[in-house]
Amino acid sequence: MKRELMFKKSIIILSIIAVILTAILCIYPMSVVSAASGATFDDTALLDDLKGMTIDGKEFDVKNYPIDPYGSVELLTFAELCYSQYDNKRGDYGLYVYLNNPSLKQIDTNHVLNKVTIASAFNEKDVPSRYQKFDLRFCSSAENNQFLKYKVVDKENTLLTVVENYAKSHAGKRCYYVGSVELLTKGEFNATDYNVGRQFIYEGFAKGYGDSDNFPLFMTSLGMETIQTDVHYAFYRPDGETAEGNHTQHQLNSVYFSVPTSLIKKYGLLSAVHMEWYEYLTKEIFVLGNEAVYSKLAKYIGRAISSYDSDVFYGLITNAYLISSPTGGNPLLGVHTDSGYYNYLDYNGNAVRDSISTLYYLFSSLGQSAKEFSISSEDLLNYIRNFQGSGEMINGKYYKDLFENYVGEGRQLGYNEISVKAEDKLSLTSYKLTQTWFQKLFGIKDYDLTVFDNISGIVSVSASDVVGTKESVCSKLYIDESNYSEFMSFYNDSKLSLEERTVFLLRYAVTDYTSVPTVISSSVKEFDHTYGHLVDANAYMARQTVFLDLDLIDVTFQDEEGIETVIPVVSNPIDAIANITPPINVADNNIIKLIKIILAILLVIVLLIVLWPILSPLLSILWSLIKLPFRSLSRMFKVINNKSKRGEHGNDE
């Protein structure tokens, strides 16, 4: 009995030891780490993981990595944990990124914008055909954040599925192409993309995860090709409106970047660009030319006003028309067609459509006429960055309060991932208002239609494209004139760089931009109703689609034989935001002006009739005075003519 009891205890102890040994032996011969599974490995100490690793031919030692204020973040190793040939152990699988941060940058280690780019598909030639960004979950750090450990977040098991399929046709080998790592530095709004460009090939198994006796775990690291470039945003709006009108323009959204010309010679033409962004539509952006009103309303930015408040006093209404005031005062603002801030009732006491309870964007035209004043993309972006709101934030940086929960028809709210091909074509429509003086007088609208067809998705910018005036170059390339200087500087720098580079324009979306005439009103209660009296019309309201954290993921080259080569792009994400510009196509069709002209003519006629008995003698005298010099001249000419005739008769005699 005692022997059986002792034997059972021994079996239990040996089983426990076996489990512990299995956990410890889930290691890499070249990169020694100890953990039982992906879950427990998240919590292991970073320096303990690195101890015994061989990196670049040397065993890891902190002393080999001195602090360098000018150094860039670099990849130490990419660790595959517990890949198994057994289905019941797939859950232990994990991928980890170890980084060296020699300049001790203040990395926001837990930020949602921290990501890694890894190949997520392979073609028949066993080379990457697509790259994808994966979130990084922070695990630990050491030496004042000089060394960082992250886990790759692969919610859909994309990478595990890819390497399992790859391993089936490659004798168990798993191949990882790691292009870049994006990390957000504290105090910044966009992540920095660090070029790490390494290929990691794993084969074999750790103890307990496969036939490790015959196929021990082994890793090989190789270099790989990447493209590093800066990405810049540009936009273009035709002079006219869309077919829908209502002060809405088409907006062509583009980015431009460069690639080494040597890659084009090596792999062929650039045929596709894989990219991502987060798309949102701004709420109403008001621009006021009245400084006193701006100062008053600026106090209420971000504050909801849901009922009459005499302290607010001023309102903003788009596309309003005037009606007479029942008290004989300033004209009232009638029903508007779009939206209004702090104007809840029309003349009949009915609630107006699309009332705006909260001002989120408010700008002053700084003493200029609002109708001639634009807000630069930089100023708008700074406004968004400095806005103090509440609640949910987009990508952990901008308050969602500033944006609608919808975008335009055919567009996708939030995350977008697309591939733009060179053969893709875009089009824009422009209805440009033209009015003669007669048409203006009677409010008649006439339009010239221009359609911009066959705008290529990807264009290689040539020397001939940038020759000419600013207007002609921007017209050829479909970029706004405000983008010209930055674009030309980028183009010239690319041509003068030590490594010749080719500049590309990538047109990726056509969206709507709206800019509507707006009037400023004073809100007054009359006859138990709240009315908006006209203050002035020196204002406008605009809204646009923005593309946050826009980034290029990879580009595809295609040679004459149709062979494609996909290379990951290393570029810092950008927030693509266009300028805010005043309304266009504002027809001069104010019926009140016409009425005033008619009334003035009628008044003159009435006055002439009433005052004719008095005016008639005066006009007769005035007419006599006007005719007097002409009579004198007439007499003088007659005398001269008579003398001339007498002279002729004397000569005849």
C-alpha positions as CSV (number, residue, x, y, z in Angstrom):
1,M,0.0,0.0,0.0
2,K,2.7,2.4,1.0
3,R,4.7,1.5,-2.1
4,E,1.6,2.2,-4.3
5,L,1.0,5.5,-2.6
6,M,4.7,6.5,-3.0
7,F,4.5,5.5,-6.6
8,K,1.5,7.6,-7.3
9,K,3.1,10.6,-5.6
10,S,6.2,10.1,-7.7
11,I,4.1,10.0,-10.8
12,I,2.4,13.3,-9.8
13,I,5.8,15.0,-9.0
14,L,7.3,13.8,-12.3
15,S,4.3,15.0,-14.2
16,I,4.6,18.5,-12.6
17,I,8.4,18.5,-13.4
18,A,7.6,17.4,-17.0
19,V,5.1,20.3,-17.4
20,I,7.7,22.8,-16.0
21,L,10.4,21.4,-18.2
22,T,8.1,21.6,-21.3
23,A,7.4,25.3,-20.4
24,I,11.1,26.1,-20.0
25,L,12.1,24.3,-23.1
26,C,9.8,26.3,-25.3
27,I,12.9,28.2,-26.4
28,Y,15.0,29.4,-29.4
29,P,18.5,28.0,-29.7
30,M,19.7,31.3,-31.0
31,S,17.3,33.4,-28.9
32,V,16.8,31.8,-25.5
33,V,13.5,32.7,-23.9
34,S,11.6,30.8,-21.3
35,A,7.8,30.6,-21.1
36,A,5.0,28.1,-21.1
37,S,2.7,29.9,-23.6
38,G,2.0,33.1,-25.3
39,A,-0.1,34.2,-22.4
40,T,2.5,33.7,-19.7
41,F,5.3,35.0,-22.0
42,D,3.7,38.4,-22.1
43,D,4.8,38.9,-18.5
44,T,8.4,37.7,-18.6
45,A,11.1,40.2,-18.0
46,L,12.6,41.6,-21.2
47,L,16.2,41.3,-20.2
48,D,15.7,37.8,-19.1
49,D,14.3,37.0,-22.5
50,L,17.3,38.6,-24.2
51,K,19.8,36.8,-22.0
52,G,21.6,34.3,-24.1
53,M,20.3,35.5,-27.5
54,T,22.7,35.8,-30.3
55,I,22.1,39.0,-32.3
56,D,24.3,40.0,-35.3
57,G,26.7,37.3,-34.4
58,K,27.2,38.4,-30.7
59,E,25.6,37.3,-27.5
60,F,23.3,40.0,-26.2
61,D,24.8,42.4,-23.7
62,V,23.4,45.7,-22.7
63,K,27.0,47.2,-23.0
64,N,26.9,46.5,-26.7
65,Y,24.1,49.0,-27.1
66,P,25.3,52.5,-26.0
67,I,23.0,55.5,-25.7
68,D,23.1,57.6,-28.9
69,P,21.0,60.8,-29.0
70,Y,21.0,60.7,-32.8
71,G,20.2,57.0,-33.0
72,S,17.0,55.5,-34.5
73,V,14.8,52.8,-33.1
74,E,16.0,49.4,-34.4
75,L,14.8,45.8,-34.3
76,L,16.8,43.5,-32.1
77,T,14.9,40.4,-33.0
78,F,11.5,39.0,-33.9
79,A,10.6,36.0,-31.8
80,E,8.2,33.2,-32.7
81,L,6.9,31.5,-29.6
82,C,5.6,27.9,-29.4
83,Y,4.6,27.2,-33.0
84,S,3.1,23.7,-32.9
85,Q,2.3,20.9,-35.2
86,Y,-0.5,20.0,-32.8
87,D,-3.9,21.6,-33.2
88,N,-4.6,21.6,-29.4
89,K,-1.5,23.8,-28.8
90,R,-2.2,26.5,-31.5
91,G,-3.3,28.8,-28.7
92,D,0.2,29.0,-27.3
93,Y,1.5,30.6,-30.5
94,G,2.8,34.2,-30.3
95,L,5.0,36.7,-32.0
96,Y,7.1,39.2,-30.2
97,V,9.1,42.3,-31.3
98,Y,12.2,43.4,-29.4
99,L,13.4,46.9,-30.0
100,N,16.4,49.1,-29.1
101,N,15.7,52.8,-28.6
102,P,19.2,54.2,-28.3
103,S,18.1,57.9,-28.2
104,L,15.8,57.2,-25.3
105,K,12.9,58.8,-27.1
106,Q,9.8,59.2,-24.9
107,I,7.8,56.5,-26.6
108,D,4.1,56.4,-25.7
109,T,4.5,52.7,-25.1
110,N,0.8,51.7,-24.8
111,H,-0.7,53.9,-27.6
112,V,-3.1,52.5,-30.1
113,L,-1.0,53.9,-33.0
114,N,1.9,51.6,-32.3
115,K,2.0,49.0,-35.1
116,V,4.2,46.7,-37.1
117,T,4.1,45.9,-40.9
118,I,4.4,42.2,-41.8
119,A,3.9,40.3,-45.0
120,S,0.4,38.7,-44.8
121,A,0.3,36.8,-48.2
122,F,2.7,35.1,-50.6
123,N,2.6,34.5,-54.3
124,E,3.4,31.3,-56.2
125,K,7.1,32.4,-56.3
126,D,7.2,32.3,-52.4
127,V,7.7,36.1,-52.1
128,P,5.3,38.5,-50.3
129,S,2.3,39.7,-52.4
130,R,0.8,41.8,-49.6
131,Y,1.7,43.5,-46.4
132,Q,-0.5,44.3,-43.5
133,K,-0.3,46.4,-40.3
134,F,-0.8,44.7,-37.0
135,D,-1.3,46.4,-33.6
136,L,1.5,46.1,-31.0
137,R,0.6,45.4,-27.4
138,F,3.2,46.6,-24.9
139,C,4.7,44.0,-22.7
140,S,7.7,45.5,-20.8
141,S,10.7,47.7,-21.1
142,A,14.2,48.0,-19.5
143,E,17.0,50.5,-19.1
144,N,14.8,53.6,-19.1
145,N,12.8,52.4,-22.1
146,Q,15.9,51.8,-24.2
147,F,14.7,48.3,-24.7
148,L,11.1,47.6,-25.5
149,K,9.1,44.3,-25.8
150,Y,5.9,44.1,-27.8
151,K,3.5,41.3,-28.7
152,V,2.0,41.3,-32.2
153,V,-1.8,41.4,-32.0
154,D,-3.2,39.1,-34.6
155,K,-6.9,38.8,-33.8
156,E,-7.9,36.9,-36.9
157,N,-4.9,34.5,-36.8
158,T,-3.9,35.9,-40.2
159,L,-0.2,35.3,-39.6
160,L,-0.6,31.9,-38.1
161,T,-2.7,30.8,-41.0
162,V,-0.1,32.2,-43.5
163,V,2.9,30.5,-41.9
164,E,1.0,27.2,-41.5
165,N,0.2,27.2,-45.2
166,Y,3.7,28.2,-46.1
167,A,5.2,25.5,-43.9
168,K,3.2,22.8,-45.7
169,S,5.0,23.4,-48.9
170,H,8.4,24.4,-47.5
171,A,9.3,21.4,-45.3
172,G,8.0,23.1,-42.1
173,K,9.7,26.5,-42.6
174,R,7.9,29.6,-41.5
175,C,8.9,32.9,-43.1
176,Y,8.2,36.4,-41.7
177,Y,9.0,39.6,-43.6
178,V,9.0,42.5,-41.1
179,G,9.0,45.9,-43.0
180,S,8.7,48.6,-40.3
181,V,7.6,49.5,-36.8
182,E,5.5,52.5,-36.1
183,L,5.7,54.1,-32.6
184,L,4.2,57.3,-31.3
185,T,6.5,59.7,-29.4
186,K,4.8,61.5,-26.4
187,G,3.6,65.0,-27.4
188,E,3.2,64.1,-31.1
189,F,0.0,63.4,-33.0
190,N,1.3,61.0,-35.6
191,A,3.5,57.9,-35.3
192,T,7.0,57.7,-36.6
193,D,7.7,54.8,-39.0
194,Y,11.1,53.1,-38.4
195,N,12.7,51.1,-41.1
196,V,13.6,47.7,-39.7
197,G,13.5,45.6,-43.0
198,R,14.3,42.1,-41.8
199,Q,13.3,38.6,-42.9
200,F,13.1,35.9,-40.2
201,I,12.9,32.2,-41.2
202,Y,12.0,29.7,-38.5
203,E,12.1,25.9,-38.7
204,G,11.7,23.0,-36.3
205,F,9.9,22.9,-33.0
206,A,10.4,23.7,-29.3
207,K,10.1,20.8,-26.9
208,G,6.6,19.6,-26.5
209,Y,5.4,21.4,-29.7
210,G,6.5,18.9,-32.3
211,D,9.2,16.5,-33.3
212,S,12.0,18.6,-31.7
213,D,14.4,15.6,-31.5
214,N,14.6,15.3,-35.3
215,F,13.6,18.9,-36.1
216,P,15.1,21.3,-33.4
217,L,14.0,24.9,-33.4
218,F,16.2,27.1,-35.5
219,M,16.0,30.7,-36.7
220,T,17.8,32.6,-39.6
221,S,17.7,36.3,-40.1
222,L,18.2,38.0,-43.4
223,G,17.9,41.5,-44.9
224,M,15.0,42.6,-47.1
225,E,14.1,45.5,-49.4
226,T,11.9,48.4,-48.3
227,I,11.0,51.8,-49.7
228,Q,11.4,54.8,-47.4
229,T,9.7,58.0,-48.4
230,D,7.8,61.1,-47.2
231,V,4.1,61.3,-48.0
232,H,2.4,64.7,-48.6
233,Y,-1.3,65.5,-49.2
234,A,-2.8,67.6,-52.0
235,F,-6.3,68.5,-53.0
236,Y,-8.1,69.9,-56.0
237,R,-11.6,71.6,-56.3
238,P,-13.0,72.6,-59.6
239,D,-14.4,76.2,-59.9
240,G,-18.0,75.0,-60.1
241,E,-20.5,73.0,-58.1
242,T,-21.5,69.4,-58.4
243,A,-24.7,68.4,-60.2
244,E,-26.6,68.5,-56.8
245,G,-25.5,72.2,-56.3
246,N,-26.2,73.8,-52.9
247,H,-22.7,75.2,-52.8
248,T,-21.1,71.8,-52.9
249,Q,-17.9,71.1,-54.9
250,H,-16.1,67.9,-55.9
251,Q,-12.8,67.5,-54.2
252,L,-10.0,65.3,-55.6
253,N,-7.8,63.9,-52.8
254,S,-4.2,62.9,-53.6
255,V,-0.9,62.2,-52.0
256,Y,2.5,62.4,-53.6
257,F,5.7,60.5,-52.7
258,S,8.8,59.3,-54.4
259,V,10.6,55.9,-55.0
260,P,14.2,55.3,-56.1
261,T,14.3,55.3,-59.9
262,S,16.6,52.3,-59.7
263,L,13.7,50.2,-58.5
264,I,11.6,51.1,-61.5
265,K,14.5,50.1,-63.8
266,K,14.8,46.8,-61.9
267,Y,11.2,45.8,-61.3
268,G,9.2,47.8,-63.9
269,L,6.4,50.4,-63.7
270,L,4.7,51.2,-60.4
271,S,1.3,49.6,-60.9
272,A,-0.5,49.7,-57.5
273,V,-0.3,51.3,-54.1
274,H,-1.8,49.6,-51.0
275,M,-2.8,52.2,-48.4
276,E,-5.0,52.9,-45.3
277,W,-6.7,55.8,-43.5
278,Y,-9.5,56.7,-41.0
279,E,-12.2,58.8,-42.8
280,Y,-14.5,61.3,-41.1
281,L,-16.7,64.3,-42.0
282,T,-16.2,67.4,-40.0
283,K,-19.2,69.1,-38.2
284,E,-20.1,72.6,-39.3
285,I,-17.1,75.0,-39.5
286,F,-18.2,78.6,-39.2
287,V,-16.0,81.5,-40.4
288,L,-17.1,85.0,-39.2
289,G,-16.1,88.4,-40.4
290,N,-17.7,90.2,-37.4
291,E,-15.1,90.3,-34.7
292,A,-17.5,91.3,-31.9
293,V,-19.8,88.4,-32.7
294,Y,-16.9,86.0,-32.9
295,S,-15.6,87.1,-29.5
296,K,-19.1,86.6,-28.0
297,L,-19.7,83.1,-29.5
298,A,-16.2,81.9,-28.9
299,K,-17.2,81.6,-25.2
300,Y,-19.8,78.9,-26.2
301,I,-17.6,76.6,-28.3
302,G,-18.3,73.1,-27.2
303,R,-21.2,74.0,-25.0
304,A,-24.7,72.7,-25.8
305,I,-27.4,75.4,-26.1
306,S,-30.8,73.7,-26.3
307,S,-33.2,76.6,-25.5
308,Y,-33.5,80.4,-25.6
309,D,-30.6,82.1,-23.7
310,S,-30.4,85.9,-23.9
311,D,-26.7,85.8,-23.0
312,V,-25.9,83.9,-26.3
313,F,-27.8,86.5,-28.3
314,Y,-26.3,85.8,-31.7
315,G,-27.2,83.0,-34.1
316,L,-25.8,81.7,-37.4
317,I,-28.1,80.6,-40.3
318,T,-27.1,79.2,-43.6
319,N,-28.9,79.9,-46.9
320,A,-31.4,82.2,-45.1
321,Y,-33.8,84.8,-46.7
322,L,-35.2,88.0,-45.3
323,I,-38.8,88.8,-44.4
324,S,-40.3,92.0,-42.9
325,S,-40.3,92.5,-39.2
326,P,-43.7,92.7,-37.6
327,T,-42.4,95.6,-35.4
328,G,-40.8,97.5,-38.2
329,G,-37.3,96.9,-37.0
330,N,-34.4,95.1,-38.8
331,P,-35.4,92.4,-41.2
332,L,-36.1,88.9,-39.8
333,L,-34.4,85.8,-41.0
334,G,-36.9,83.4,-42.6
335,V,-36.8,79.7,-43.0
336,H,-33.3,78.4,-43.9
337,T,-32.5,75.5,-46.2
338,D,-29.6,73.9,-44.4
339,S,-28.8,74.5,-40.7
340,G,-28.7,77.1,-38.0
341,Y,-27.0,77.6,-34.7
342,Y,-29.1,79.1,-31.9
343,N,-32.1,79.8,-34.1
344,Y,-34.9,77.4,-33.1
345,L,-38.0,79.1,-34.6
346,D,-38.9,80.5,-37.9
347,Y,-41.3,83.5,-38.5
348,N,-44.3,81.3,-37.9
349,G,-43.0,79.9,-34.6
350,N,-42.2,76.5,-36.1
351,A,-38.9,74.7,-35.3
352,V,-36.3,75.2,-38.0
353,R,-34.8,72.2,-39.7
354,D,-31.3,70.9,-38.6
355,S,-30.8,73.1,-35.6
356,I,-27.2,73.1,-34.3
357,S,-27.1,73.1,-30.5
358,T,-23.3,73.1,-30.1
359,L,-20.6,75.1,-31.9
360,Y,-17.6,72.9,-32.5
361,Y,-15.6,75.0,-35.0
362,L,-15.5,78.8,-35.0
363,F,-12.9,81.0,-36.8
364,S,-12.5,84.7,-37.2
365,S,-11.5,86.2,-40.6
366,L,-9.1,88.5,-38.8
367,G,-10.6,91.8,-40.0
368,Q,-11.0,90.7,-43.6
369,S,-14.3,89.9,-45.4
370,A,-15.3,86.4,-44.5
371,K,-16.3,85.8,-48.1
372,E,-12.7,86.3,-49.2
373,F,-11.0,84.5,-46.3
374,S,-9.7,81.0,-46.3
375,I,-8.5,78.8,-43.4
376,S,-5.3,76.9,-44.1
377,S,-5.1,73.2,-43.6
378,E,-2.4,73.8,-40.9
379,D,-4.6,76.1,-38.9
380,L,-7.6,73.8,-39.1
381,L,-5.4,70.8,-38.0
382,N,-4.0,72.8,-35.1
383,Y,-7.6,73.7,-34.1
384,I,-8.6,70.1,-34.1
385,R,-5.5,69.2,-32.1
386,N,-6.1,71.8,-29.5
387,F,-9.8,71.3,-29.1
388,Q,-10.7,70.4,-25.5
389,G,-13.7,68.1,-25.7
390,S,-15.0,65.1,-23.8
391,G,-15.8,61.5,-24.4
392,E,-14.4,59.2,-27.1
393,M,-11.3,60.0,-29.1
394,I,-10.3,58.9,-32.6
395,N,-7.1,56.9,-32.5
396,G,-6.5,58.2,-29.0
397,K,-5.8,61.8,-30.2
398,Y,-8.7,63.8,-31.6
399,Y,-12.1,64.2,-29.9
400,K,-14.9,62.4,-31.9
401,D,-17.2,65.3,-31.0
402,L,-15.6,67.3,-33.9
403,F,-16.9,64.8,-36.5
404,E,-20.2,63.4,-37.7
405,N,-21.1,59.7,-37.2
406,Y,-21.6,59.4,-41.0
407,V,-19.7,60.3,-44.2
408,G,-20.9,61.0,-47.8
409,E,-22.8,58.5,-49.9
410,G,-20.6,55.7,-51.2
411,R,-17.9,56.5,-48.6
412,Q,-16.9,54.4,-45.5
413,L,-16.8,55.9,-42.1
414,G,-13.7,55.1,-40.0
415,Y,-11.1,52.6,-41.1
416,N,-10.4,52.2,-44.9
417,E,-7.9,50.0,-46.6
418,I,-7.7,50.0,-50.4
419,S,-5.3,49.4,-53.3
420,V,-5.2,52.1,-55.9
421,K,-4.2,50.8,-59.4
422,A,-2.5,52.8,-62.2
423,E,-5.5,52.0,-64.5
424,D,-8.0,53.4,-62.1
425,K,-9.9,56.4,-63.4
426,L,-11.6,59.2,-61.4
427,S,-13.9,62.0,-62.6
428,L,-15.0,65.4,-61.4
429,T,-18.0,67.5,-62.3
430,S,-18.1,71.4,-62.3
431,Y,-21.2,73.5,-62.8
432,K,-19.8,77.1,-62.9
433,L,-22.2,79.9,-62.4
434,T,-22.3,82.6,-65.1
435,Q,-24.7,85.6,-64.9
436,T,-25.2,88.7,-67.0
437,W,-26.2,91.9,-65.4
438,F,-29.8,91.2,-66.5
439,Q,-29.7,87.7,-65.0
440,K,-28.4,89.1,-61.8
441,L,-31.2,91.7,-61.7
442,F,-33.9,89.1,-62.0
443,G,-32.1,86.2,-60.1
444,I,-31.6,84.1,-63.2
445,K,-28.9,81.4,-62.9
446,D,-26.9,80.1,-65.8
447,Y,-24.1,77.5,-65.6
448,D,-21.2,76.3,-67.7
449,L,-20.6,72.5,-67.3
450,T,-17.1,71.1,-67.2
451,V,-16.5,67.4,-66.7
452,F,-13.0,66.1,-65.8
453,D,-12.8,62.5,-67.0
454,N,-10.2,59.9,-67.0
455,I,-8.0,61.2,-64.2
456,S,-5.5,58.5,-63.6
457,G,-5.2,56.9,-60.2
458,I,-1.4,56.8,-60.3
459,V,0.8,59.3,-62.3
460,S,4.5,59.5,-62.6
461,V,5.4,63.2,-62.6
462,S,7.6,64.1,-65.5
463,A,9.7,67.2,-66.1
464,S,7.2,68.5,-68.6
465,D,4.5,68.3,-66.0
466,V,6.1,71.0,-63.8
467,V,7.0,73.5,-66.6
468,G,4.8,76.6,-66.8
469,T,3.0,79.0,-64.5
470,K,1.7,78.0,-61.1
471,E,-1.8,78.0,-62.5
472,S,-0.9,75.8,-65.5
473,V,1.1,73.3,-63.4
474,C,-1.6,72.9,-60.8
475,S,-4.2,72.5,-63.6
476,K,-2.3,69.8,-65.3
477,L,-1.6,67.8,-62.0
478,Y,-5.0,68.5,-60.4
479,I,-3.6,70.1,-57.3
480,D,-4.6,73.3,-55.5
481,E,-2.4,76.3,-56.0
482,S,-1.9,76.4,-52.2
483,N,-0.1,73.0,-52.6
484,Y,2.2,74.3,-55.4
485,S,5.2,75.5,-53.4
486,E,5.5,72.4,-51.2
487,F,5.0,70.1,-54.2
488,M,7.6,71.8,-56.3
489,S,10.1,71.8,-53.4
490,F,9.5,68.0,-52.9
491,Y,9.9,67.4,-56.7
492,N,13.1,69.4,-56.9
493,D,14.6,67.7,-53.8
494,S,13.8,64.3,-55.3
495,K,15.6,65.1,-58.5
496,L,18.6,66.5,-56.7
497,S,19.0,63.7,-54.1
498,L,22.1,61.5,-54.2
499,E,19.8,58.6,-55.2
500,E,17.7,59.7,-58.1
501,R,14.0,59.3,-57.2
502,T,10.8,59.5,-59.3
503,V,7.8,61.4,-57.9
504,F,4.3,59.9,-58.1
505,L,0.9,61.4,-57.6
506,L,-1.7,59.0,-56.1
507,R,-5.3,60.0,-56.5
508,Y,-7.3,57.9,-54.0
509,A,-10.7,59.5,-53.4
510,V,-13.3,62.0,-54.7
511,T,-15.4,63.6,-51.9
512,D,-17.8,66.5,-51.5
513,Y,-16.7,69.9,-50.1
514,T,-19.5,72.2,-48.9
515,S,-19.2,76.0,-48.3
516,V,-22.4,77.9,-47.7
517,P,-23.2,81.6,-47.3
518,T,-24.2,82.3,-43.7
519,V,-25.8,85.3,-42.0
520,I,-25.4,86.4,-38.4
521,S,-28.6,87.1,-36.5
522,S,-29.6,88.5,-33.2
523,S,-32.1,86.3,-31.4
524,V,-35.0,88.3,-29.9
525,K,-38.3,87.3,-28.4
526,E,-41.3,89.0,-30.0
527,F,-44.9,88.0,-29.5
528,D,-43.9,85.0,-27.5
529,H,-41.7,83.8,-30.4
530,T,-38.0,83.9,-30.9
531,Y,-37.0,85.6,-34.1
532,G,-33.6,86.1,-35.7
533,H,-33.0,89.7,-36.8
534,L,-30.3,90.3,-39.4
535,V,-26.9,91.6,-38.1
536,D,-24.9,91.0,-41.2
537,A,-24.1,88.5,-43.9
538,N,-20.3,88.5,-43.4
539,A,-19.9,84.7,-42.6
540,Y,-20.0,81.3,-44.1
541,M,-20.2,77.6,-43.0
542,A,-18.1,74.8,-44.5
543,R,-17.5,71.1,-43.9
544,Q,-15.1,68.6,-45.5
545,T,-14.0,65.0,-45.4
546,V,-10.7,64.3,-43.6
547,F,-8.4,61.3,-43.8
548,L,-6.6,60.7,-40.5
549,D,-3.4,58.6,-40.1
550,L,-3.3,58.1,-43.8
551,D,-0.4,55.8,-44.6
552,L,1.1,53.8,-47.5
553,I,1.6,50.1,-46.7
554,D,3.2,48.7,-49.9
555,V,3.7,49.3,-53.6
556,T,3.6,47.0,-56.5
557,F,5.9,47.1,-59.5
558,Q,5.1,45.2,-62.8
559,D,7.6,44.5,-65.5
560,E,7.0,43.9,-69.2
561,E,6.4,40.2,-68.7
562,G,3.7,40.9,-66.1
563,I,5.8,39.8,-63.1
564,E,4.8,41.7,-60.0
565,T,7.1,42.7,-57.1
566,V,5.6,44.0,-53.8
567,I,7.8,46.1,-51.5
568,P,6.7,47.5,-48.2
569,V,6.7,51.3,-47.7
570,V,8.3,53.0,-44.7
571,S,6.5,56.4,-44.3
572,N,5.2,58.4,-41.4
573,P,1.3,58.5,-41.3
574,I,-0.2,61.9,-42.0
575,D,-3.5,63.6,-41.3
576,A,-4.8,64.7,-44.7
577,I,-6.9,67.8,-44.4
578,A,-7.6,70.5,-47.0
579,N,-8.1,74.2,-46.8
580,I,-11.4,75.8,-45.9
581,T,-12.4,78.2,-48.6
582,P,-15.4,80.6,-49.1
583,P,-18.5,79.7,-51.0
584,I,-18.5,79.8,-54.8
585,N,-21.3,80.3,-57.3
586,V,-23.2,82.7,-55.1
587,A,-26.0,83.9,-57.4
588,D,-27.0,87.5,-57.0
589,N,-30.8,86.7,-56.9
590,N,-31.9,88.7,-53.9
591,I,-35.5,89.5,-54.6
592,I,-35.4,92.3,-52.0
593,K,-32.9,94.2,-54.2
594,L,-35.2,93.9,-57.1
595,I,-38.2,95.1,-55.1
596,K,-36.2,98.1,-53.8
597,I,-35.3,99.0,-57.4
598,I,-38.9,98.8,-58.5
599,L,-40.1,100.8,-55.5
600,A,-37.5,103.5,-56.1
601,I,-38.7,103.8,-59.8
602,L,-42.4,104.0,-58.7
603,L,-41.5,106.6,-56.0
604,V,-39.8,108.8,-58.6
605,I,-42.9,108.6,-60.9
606,V,-45.3,109.5,-58.0
607,L,-43.1,112.4,-57.0
608,L,-43.0,113.7,-60.6
609,I,-46.9,113.6,-60.8
610,V,-47.5,115.2,-57.4
611,L,-44.9,118.0,-57.9
612,W,-45.5,118.6,-61.6
613,P,-47.4,122.0,-61.1
614,I,-44.3,123.3,-59.2
615,L,-41.7,121.6,-61.3
616,S,-43.2,122.5,-64.7
617,P,-42.4,126.3,-64.6
618,L,-39.0,125.5,-63.1
619,L,-38.3,122.9,-65.8
620,S,-39.4,125.4,-68.5
621,I,-37.0,128.0,-67.1
622,L,-34.2,125.4,-66.9
623,W,-34.9,124.3,-70.4
624,S,-34.7,127.9,-71.7
625,L,-31.4,128.3,-69.9
626,I,-30.1,125.1,-71.4
627,K,-31.3,126.2,-74.9
628,L,-29.8,129.7,-74.6
629,P,-26.2,129.0,-75.5
630,F,-27.3,126.8,-78.4
631,R,-29.5,129.7,-79.8
632,S,-26.6,132.1,-79.6
633,L,-24.4,129.6,-81.5
634,S,-27.2,129.2,-84.1
635,R,-27.4,132.9,-84.7
636,M,-23.6,133.3,-85.0
637,F,-23.5,130.5,-87.6
638,K,-26.3,132.2,-89.6
639,V,-24.5,135.6,-89.6
640,I,-21.3,133.9,-90.8
641,N,-23.2,132.0,-93.5
642,N,-24.9,135.3,-94.8
643,K,-21.6,137.1,-95.0
644,S,-20.1,134.2,-96.9
645,K,-23.0,134.3,-99.4
646,R,-22.6,138.1,-99.9
647,G,-18.9,137.7,-100.6
648,E,-19.7,135.2,-103.3
649,H,-22.2,137.5,-105.1
650,G,-19.7,140.4,-105.0
651,N,-17.1,138.4,-106.8
652,D,-19.6,137.4,-109.5
653,E,-20.3,141.1,-110.3
